[in-house]
Amino acid sequence: MYTIGIDLGGTNLRIGLFNEQGEIIEEHSRPTEAEKGPEYAVNNMTEVIDKLKTQYEIKAVGIGSPGPLNAFEGVIIEPPNLPGWVNIPLVNMLEEKIGLPVKLENDANAAALAEATLGAGKGASSVFFVTVSTGVGGGYVNNGQLVSGAQGNCGEIGNMIVNPDPNAYQGPGLNKGALEGLASGTAIGRIGQERLGVTNGAQGVFQLAEQGDKAAQEILDEAINYLAIGLANIVHTVNPEVIVIGGGVMKSKDLILEPLIEKTKQYLYPSLRESFILKPALLDQKAGLIGAGLLPK
């Protein structure tokens, strides 16, 4: 029996066929073209799935999608990168087309499941996955199971306050001083532009830091500090065996990982410092797709 995983992104729609070991047997990709609406995307999903059904015995489909969404009801609420998709009953729409059970989950949770099961957290009893990219997201997997929370929002760490200063930066839809507003790739790029005139986002700040620019390094040090506060809060709240960190910002992990580990330890109870494990993600851009394929298991 096989499963199908769908990574629904704002730019691309990726569909994978998975065997029982979670290995990708086939992969298909096409533009999402979100502006054409959810019905168009569902028809594209259906076309690929129907072809796969003629060759393989498929038991279920998993979808990883940008949030906000209601995973329990299978509804996409209003993701910023899927403009016009408001309160879309995606699971019902696709199930009616393909005649198979469908499970919807936040894309960060799907990536968390993949990293915990087959990636950097494989073998650990509890794994908290953090992604630092355009935004900051997360997901928690305990004993192989995603922990969703009462409303499905477990792991939404981006809105965690890490700077209580009333004058702290406030990003769209976030608290003042929220982790995402201060430590995401978008935040690093914004601060780089404000202070240094950098025009190519976080990448430009990392390039300057690599060249020894002290002002750029200061920007990174601030982001690392805020991220360390966030990671320490996670450790003190759920005490995972491993934290796995991924996302676009970790392409520069040589500048980030070791100082982030050391800074996080400073914020932990002394008894937790030796057991603290932070690993870079292994599955990279495949994590969301692989996690979607694991959702129905």
Short mmCIF file of N, CA and C in Angstrom, two decimals, residues 3-129:
data_model
loop_
_atom_site.label_atom_id
_atom_site.label_comp_id
_atom_site.label_asym_id
_atom_site.label_seq_id
_atom_site.Cartn_x
_atom_site.Cartn_y
_atom_site.Cartn_z
N THR A 3 1.10 5.74 -0.03
CA THR A 3 0.43 6.99 0.31
C THR A 3 0.90 8.07 -0.65
N ILE A 4 0.13 9.14 -0.70
CA ILE A 4 0.50 10.30 -1.51
C ILE A 4 0.66 11.49 -0.58
N GLY A 5 1.75 12.21 -0.76
CA GLY A 5 1.98 13.44 -0.02
C GLY A 5 1.91 14.63 -0.96
N ILE A 6 1.27 15.69 -0.51
CA ILE A 6 1.15 16.91 -1.31
C ILE A 6 1.71 18.08 -0.51
N ASP A 7 2.69 18.74 -1.08
CA ASP A 7 3.27 19.95 -0.48
C ASP A 7 2.67 21.13 -1.24
N LEU A 8 1.70 21.77 -0.62
CA LEU A 8 0.98 22.88 -1.25
C LEU A 8 1.67 24.19 -0.86
N GLY A 9 2.40 24.76 -1.78
CA GLY A 9 3.10 26.02 -1.51
C GLY A 9 2.49 27.17 -2.29
N GLY A 10 2.89 28.36 -1.95
CA GLY A 10 2.38 29.52 -2.66
C GLY A 10 2.86 29.57 -4.10
N THR A 11 4.03 28.96 -4.37
CA THR A 11 4.61 28.99 -5.71
C THR A 11 4.44 27.67 -6.44
N ASN A 12 4.76 26.58 -5.74
CA ASN A 12 4.73 25.27 -6.39
C ASN A 12 3.85 24.27 -5.65
N LEU A 13 3.28 23.37 -6.42
CA LEU A 13 2.49 22.25 -5.91
C LEU A 13 3.30 20.99 -6.21
N ARG A 14 3.73 20.31 -5.13
CA ARG A 14 4.53 19.11 -5.31
C ARG A 14 3.76 17.91 -4.78
N ILE A 15 3.77 16.85 -5.56
CA ILE A 15 3.02 15.64 -5.21
C ILE A 15 3.97 14.45 -5.27
N GLY A 16 4.02 13.68 -4.18
CA GLY A 16 4.91 12.54 -4.13
C GLY A 16 4.16 11.26 -3.82
N LEU A 17 4.63 10.17 -4.39
CA LEU A 17 4.12 8.83 -4.08
C LEU A 17 5.13 8.16 -3.15
N PHE A 18 4.64 7.60 -2.03
CA PHE A 18 5.51 7.04 -1.00
C PHE A 18 5.18 5.59 -0.73
N ASN A 19 6.24 4.79 -0.49
CA ASN A 19 6.01 3.42 -0.06
C ASN A 19 5.86 3.39 1.46
N GLU A 20 5.73 2.20 2.03
CA GLU A 20 5.48 2.08 3.47
C GLU A 20 6.67 2.48 4.32
N GLN A 21 7.85 2.58 3.71
CA GLN A 21 9.05 3.01 4.45
C GLN A 21 9.24 4.53 4.39
N GLY A 22 8.32 5.21 3.73
CA GLY A 22 8.41 6.66 3.61
C GLY A 22 9.35 7.12 2.50
N GLU A 23 9.71 6.23 1.60
CA GLU A 23 10.59 6.57 0.49
C GLU A 23 9.78 7.09 -0.70
N ILE A 24 10.31 8.11 -1.36
CA ILE A 24 9.62 8.68 -2.52
C ILE A 24 9.84 7.77 -3.73
N ILE A 25 8.73 7.33 -4.31
CA ILE A 25 8.78 6.47 -5.49
C ILE A 25 8.66 7.31 -6.76
N GLU A 26 7.77 8.29 -6.72
CA GLU A 26 7.60 9.22 -7.83
C GLU A 26 7.37 10.61 -7.27
N GLU A 27 7.76 11.62 -8.02
CA GLU A 27 7.50 13.00 -7.61
C GLU A 27 7.05 13.81 -8.82
N HIS A 28 6.04 14.61 -8.61
CA HIS A 28 5.49 15.46 -9.68
C HIS A 28 5.39 16.89 -9.15
N SER A 29 5.69 17.86 -10.00
CA SER A 29 5.65 19.25 -9.59
C SER A 29 5.06 20.11 -10.69
N ARG A 30 4.29 21.09 -10.28
CA ARG A 30 3.75 22.06 -11.22
C ARG A 30 3.47 23.36 -10.47
N PRO A 31 3.37 24.48 -11.17
CA PRO A 31 3.08 25.74 -10.48
C PRO A 31 1.73 25.70 -9.78
N THR A 32 1.67 26.28 -8.59
CA THR A 32 0.39 26.32 -7.86
C THR A 32 -0.60 27.24 -8.56
N GLU A 33 -0.12 28.39 -9.02
CA GLU A 33 -0.98 29.41 -9.63
C GLU A 33 -2.18 29.68 -8.73
N ALA A 34 -1.85 30.07 -7.49
CA ALA A 34 -2.87 30.25 -6.45
C ALA A 34 -3.95 31.24 -6.84
N GLU A 35 -3.57 32.21 -7.67
CA GLU A 35 -4.55 33.23 -8.07
C GLU A 35 -5.71 32.66 -8.89
N LYS A 36 -5.52 31.45 -9.43
CA LYS A 36 -6.60 30.80 -10.18
C LYS A 36 -7.60 30.10 -9.27
N GLY A 37 -7.31 30.09 -7.96
CA GLY A 37 -8.28 29.58 -7.00
C GLY A 37 -8.06 28.14 -6.59
N PRO A 38 -8.70 27.74 -5.49
CA PRO A 38 -8.50 26.39 -4.95
C PRO A 38 -9.05 25.29 -5.86
N GLU A 39 -10.12 25.56 -6.58
CA GLU A 39 -10.68 24.53 -7.47
C GLU A 39 -9.67 24.13 -8.54
N TYR A 40 -8.96 25.10 -9.06
CA TYR A 40 -7.93 24.84 -10.06
C TYR A 40 -6.82 23.95 -9.47
N ALA A 41 -6.38 24.28 -8.25
CA ALA A 41 -5.33 23.49 -7.60
C ALA A 41 -5.81 22.07 -7.32
N VAL A 42 -7.05 21.93 -6.84
CA VAL A 42 -7.60 20.61 -6.55
C VAL A 42 -7.70 19.78 -7.82
N ASN A 43 -8.06 20.40 -8.92
CA ASN A 43 -8.12 19.68 -10.20
C ASN A 43 -6.73 19.20 -10.61
N ASN A 44 -5.71 20.02 -10.36
CA ASN A 44 -4.34 19.58 -10.67
C ASN A 44 -3.92 18.41 -9.79
N MET A 45 -4.26 18.48 -8.50
CA MET A 45 -3.98 17.36 -7.60
C MET A 45 -4.68 16.09 -8.09
N THR A 46 -5.94 16.25 -8.44
CA THR A 46 -6.76 15.10 -8.86
C THR A 46 -6.19 14.44 -10.11
N GLU A 47 -5.74 15.26 -11.04
CA GLU A 47 -5.20 14.72 -12.29
C GLU A 47 -4.00 13.81 -12.02
N VAL A 48 -3.09 14.26 -11.16
CA VAL A 48 -1.91 13.46 -10.85
C VAL A 48 -2.29 12.22 -10.05
N ILE A 49 -3.16 12.39 -9.05
CA ILE A 49 -3.55 11.26 -8.20
C ILE A 49 -4.28 10.19 -9.01
N ASP A 50 -5.15 10.60 -9.89
CA ASP A 50 -5.90 9.62 -10.70
C ASP A 50 -4.95 8.78 -11.57
N LYS A 51 -3.90 9.41 -12.08
CA LYS A 51 -2.92 8.65 -12.88
C LYS A 51 -2.17 7.66 -12.00
N LEU A 52 -1.81 8.10 -10.79
CA LEU A 52 -1.09 7.20 -9.88
C LEU A 52 -1.97 6.04 -9.43
N LYS A 53 -3.25 6.31 -9.27
CA LYS A 53 -4.19 5.25 -8.84
C LYS A 53 -4.30 4.13 -9.85
N THR A 54 -4.03 4.41 -11.11
CA THR A 54 -4.10 3.35 -12.13
C THR A 54 -2.91 2.40 -12.05
N GLN A 55 -1.84 2.82 -11.36
CA GLN A 55 -0.63 2.00 -11.28
C GLN A 55 -0.34 1.45 -9.89
N TYR A 56 -0.88 2.13 -8.85
CA TYR A 56 -0.53 1.76 -7.48
C TYR A 56 -1.79 1.69 -6.62
N GLU A 57 -1.71 0.84 -5.59
CA GLU A 57 -2.80 0.77 -4.61
C GLU A 57 -2.52 1.81 -3.52
N ILE A 58 -3.31 2.85 -3.51
CA ILE A 58 -3.08 4.00 -2.63
C ILE A 58 -4.13 4.01 -1.54
N LYS A 59 -3.68 4.16 -0.28
CA LYS A 59 -4.62 4.10 0.83
C LYS A 59 -5.10 5.46 1.30
N ALA A 60 -4.27 6.50 1.17
CA ALA A 60 -4.67 7.80 1.69
C ALA A 60 -3.73 8.88 1.17
N VAL A 61 -4.14 10.13 1.41
CA VAL A 61 -3.39 11.30 0.94
C VAL A 61 -3.17 12.26 2.11
N GLY A 62 -1.96 12.82 2.20
CA GLY A 62 -1.67 13.85 3.19
C GLY A 62 -1.30 15.15 2.49
N ILE A 63 -1.73 16.27 3.06
CA ILE A 63 -1.42 17.58 2.49
C ILE A 63 -0.76 18.46 3.56
N GLY A 64 0.40 19.01 3.24
CA GLY A 64 1.01 20.03 4.07
C GLY A 64 0.76 21.37 3.42
N SER A 65 0.16 22.28 4.15
CA SER A 65 -0.25 23.57 3.60
C SER A 65 0.18 24.71 4.50
N PRO A 66 0.42 25.89 3.93
CA PRO A 66 0.64 27.06 4.78
C PRO A 66 -0.59 27.33 5.65
N GLY A 67 -0.36 27.84 6.84
CA GLY A 67 -1.46 28.23 7.72
C GLY A 67 -1.76 29.71 7.57
N PRO A 68 -2.77 30.18 8.29
CA PRO A 68 -3.55 29.43 9.27
C PRO A 68 -4.53 28.46 8.61
N LEU A 69 -4.77 27.35 9.32
CA LEU A 69 -5.72 26.35 8.85
C LEU A 69 -6.30 25.62 10.06
N ASN A 70 -7.37 24.90 9.82
CA ASN A 70 -7.98 24.05 10.83
C ASN A 70 -7.77 22.61 10.40
N ALA A 71 -6.76 21.97 10.98
CA ALA A 71 -6.42 20.60 10.57
C ALA A 71 -7.52 19.61 10.93
N PHE A 72 -8.26 19.88 12.01
CA PHE A 72 -9.29 18.95 12.45
C PHE A 72 -10.47 18.92 11.48
N GLU A 73 -10.79 20.06 10.89
CA GLU A 73 -11.91 20.13 9.95
C GLU A 73 -11.46 20.13 8.50
N GLY A 74 -10.14 20.16 8.28
CA GLY A 74 -9.63 20.11 6.91
C GLY A 74 -9.86 21.39 6.13
N VAL A 75 -9.81 22.53 6.83
CA VAL A 75 -10.13 23.81 6.20
C VAL A 75 -8.92 24.73 6.21
N ILE A 76 -8.63 25.31 5.05
CA ILE A 76 -7.61 26.35 4.95
C ILE A 76 -8.29 27.68 5.25
N ILE A 77 -7.75 28.43 6.20
CA ILE A 77 -8.46 29.62 6.68
C ILE A 77 -8.12 30.86 5.84
N GLU A 78 -6.89 31.28 5.81
CA GLU A 78 -6.52 32.44 4.98
C GLU A 78 -5.00 32.62 4.95
N PRO A 79 -4.28 31.73 4.26
CA PRO A 79 -2.83 31.84 4.23
C PRO A 79 -2.38 33.06 3.41
N PRO A 80 -1.40 33.81 3.92
CA PRO A 80 -0.92 34.98 3.18
C PRO A 80 -0.37 34.64 1.81
N ASN A 81 0.25 33.46 1.66
CA ASN A 81 0.83 33.12 0.36
C ASN A 81 -0.12 32.32 -0.54
N LEU A 82 -1.38 32.22 -0.14
CA LEU A 82 -2.43 31.69 -1.02
C LEU A 82 -3.54 32.73 -1.07
N PRO A 83 -3.30 33.87 -1.70
CA PRO A 83 -4.26 34.98 -1.67
C PRO A 83 -5.62 34.59 -2.25
N GLY A 84 -6.66 34.98 -1.53
CA GLY A 84 -8.01 34.67 -1.97
C GLY A 84 -8.55 33.34 -1.48
N TRP A 85 -7.68 32.54 -0.85
CA TRP A 85 -8.12 31.25 -0.32
C TRP A 85 -8.62 31.47 1.11
N VAL A 86 -9.88 31.71 1.26
CA VAL A 86 -10.46 32.02 2.56
C VAL A 86 -11.50 30.96 2.93
N ASN A 87 -11.26 30.28 4.06
CA ASN A 87 -12.17 29.24 4.56
C ASN A 87 -12.48 28.19 3.49
N ILE A 88 -11.42 27.61 2.96
CA ILE A 88 -11.55 26.63 1.88
C ILE A 88 -11.58 25.22 2.47
N PRO A 89 -12.66 24.46 2.26
CA PRO A 89 -12.75 23.09 2.79
C PRO A 89 -11.97 22.11 1.91
N LEU A 90 -10.66 22.25 1.94
CA LEU A 90 -9.80 21.55 0.99
C LEU A 90 -9.93 20.04 1.08
N VAL A 91 -10.00 19.51 2.30
CA VAL A 91 -10.08 18.05 2.45
C VAL A 91 -11.35 17.51 1.80
N ASN A 92 -12.49 18.13 2.07
CA ASN A 92 -13.74 17.67 1.46
C ASN A 92 -13.70 17.79 -0.06
N MET A 93 -13.14 18.88 -0.55
CA MET A 93 -13.07 19.09 -2.00
C MET A 93 -12.27 17.98 -2.67
N LEU A 94 -11.11 17.63 -2.08
CA LEU A 94 -10.27 16.62 -2.72
C LEU A 94 -10.83 15.22 -2.52
N GLU A 95 -11.36 14.93 -1.33
CA GLU A 95 -11.93 13.60 -1.09
C GLU A 95 -13.07 13.29 -2.07
N GLU A 96 -13.89 14.29 -2.36
CA GLU A 96 -14.99 14.08 -3.31
C GLU A 96 -14.48 13.76 -4.71
N LYS A 97 -13.31 14.28 -5.04
CA LYS A 97 -12.75 14.06 -6.37
C LYS A 97 -12.06 12.71 -6.51
N ILE A 98 -11.34 12.28 -5.45
CA ILE A 98 -10.47 11.11 -5.59
C ILE A 98 -10.98 9.87 -4.88
N GLY A 99 -11.94 10.03 -3.98
CA GLY A 99 -12.50 8.88 -3.28
C GLY A 99 -11.54 8.22 -2.31
N LEU A 100 -10.60 8.99 -1.77
CA LEU A 100 -9.65 8.49 -0.78
C LEU A 100 -9.65 9.41 0.43
N PRO A 101 -9.32 8.87 1.62
CA PRO A 101 -9.22 9.75 2.79
C PRO A 101 -8.05 10.72 2.64
N VAL A 102 -8.26 11.95 3.08
CA VAL A 102 -7.26 13.00 2.97
C VAL A 102 -7.06 13.63 4.34
N LYS A 103 -5.81 13.87 4.70
CA LYS A 103 -5.48 14.54 5.97
C LYS A 103 -4.70 15.81 5.69
N LEU A 104 -5.14 16.91 6.30
CA LEU A 104 -4.50 18.22 6.13
C LEU A 104 -3.72 18.58 7.38
N GLU A 105 -2.54 19.18 7.18
CA GLU A 105 -1.74 19.62 8.33
C GLU A 105 -0.93 20.85 7.93
N ASN A 106 -0.62 21.67 8.91
CA ASN A 106 0.27 22.81 8.72
C ASN A 106 1.59 22.33 8.14
N ASP A 107 2.16 23.09 7.20
CA ASP A 107 3.38 22.64 6.53
C ASP A 107 4.57 22.51 7.48
N ALA A 108 4.63 23.36 8.51
CA ALA A 108 5.71 23.24 9.49
C ALA A 108 5.56 21.94 10.30
N ASN A 109 4.32 21.57 10.62
CA ASN A 109 4.08 20.32 11.33
C ASN A 109 4.45 19.12 10.46
N ALA A 110 4.13 19.21 9.17
CA ALA A 110 4.49 18.13 8.26
C ALA A 110 6.01 17.98 8.20
N ALA A 111 6.72 19.10 8.11
CA ALA A 111 8.18 19.04 8.09
C ALA A 111 8.73 18.49 9.40
N ALA A 112 8.08 18.85 10.51
CA ALA A 112 8.50 18.32 11.81
C ALA A 112 8.37 16.81 11.85
N LEU A 113 7.27 16.29 11.34
CA LEU A 113 7.05 14.85 11.32
C LEU A 113 8.12 14.15 10.48
N ALA A 114 8.48 14.75 9.35
CA ALA A 114 9.50 14.17 8.48
C ALA A 114 10.86 14.15 9.17
N GLU A 115 11.26 15.27 9.76
CA GLU A 115 12.57 15.34 10.39
C GLU A 115 12.64 14.42 11.62
N ALA A 116 11.53 14.29 12.34
CA ALA A 116 11.51 13.43 13.52
C ALA A 116 11.55 11.96 13.15
N THR A 117 10.93 11.62 12.03
CA THR A 117 10.80 10.21 11.63
C THR A 117 11.97 9.72 10.80
N LEU A 118 12.38 10.54 9.83
CA LEU A 118 13.39 10.10 8.86
C LEU A 118 14.59 11.03 8.76
N GLY A 119 14.56 12.16 9.47
CA GLY A 119 15.62 13.15 9.34
C GLY A 119 16.54 13.22 10.53
N ALA A 120 16.88 14.43 10.93
CA ALA A 120 17.88 14.64 11.98
C ALA A 120 17.42 14.16 13.35
N GLY A 121 16.10 14.03 13.55
CA GLY A 121 15.59 13.58 14.83
C GLY A 121 15.27 12.10 14.89
N LYS A 122 15.60 11.37 13.84
CA LYS A 122 15.30 9.94 13.79
C LYS A 122 15.89 9.21 14.98
N GLY A 123 15.07 8.42 15.66
CA GLY A 123 15.53 7.65 16.80
C GLY A 123 15.31 8.32 18.13
N ALA A 124 14.97 9.61 18.11
CA ALA A 124 14.72 10.34 19.36
C ALA A 124 13.27 10.17 19.78
N SER A 125 13.03 10.16 21.09
CA SER A 125 11.67 9.95 21.58
C SER A 125 10.80 11.20 21.42
N SER A 126 11.43 12.37 21.44
CA SER A 126 10.67 13.61 21.28
C SER A 126 11.53 14.62 20.53
N VAL A 127 10.92 15.25 19.54
CA VAL A 127 11.64 16.16 18.66
C VAL A 127 10.82 17.43 18.46
N PHE A 128 11.46 18.56 18.69
CA PHE A 128 10.83 19.84 18.35
C PHE A 128 11.55 20.39 17.13
N PHE A 129 10.80 20.65 16.07
CA PHE A 129 11.36 21.16 14.83
C PHE A 129 11.10 22.65 14.74
#
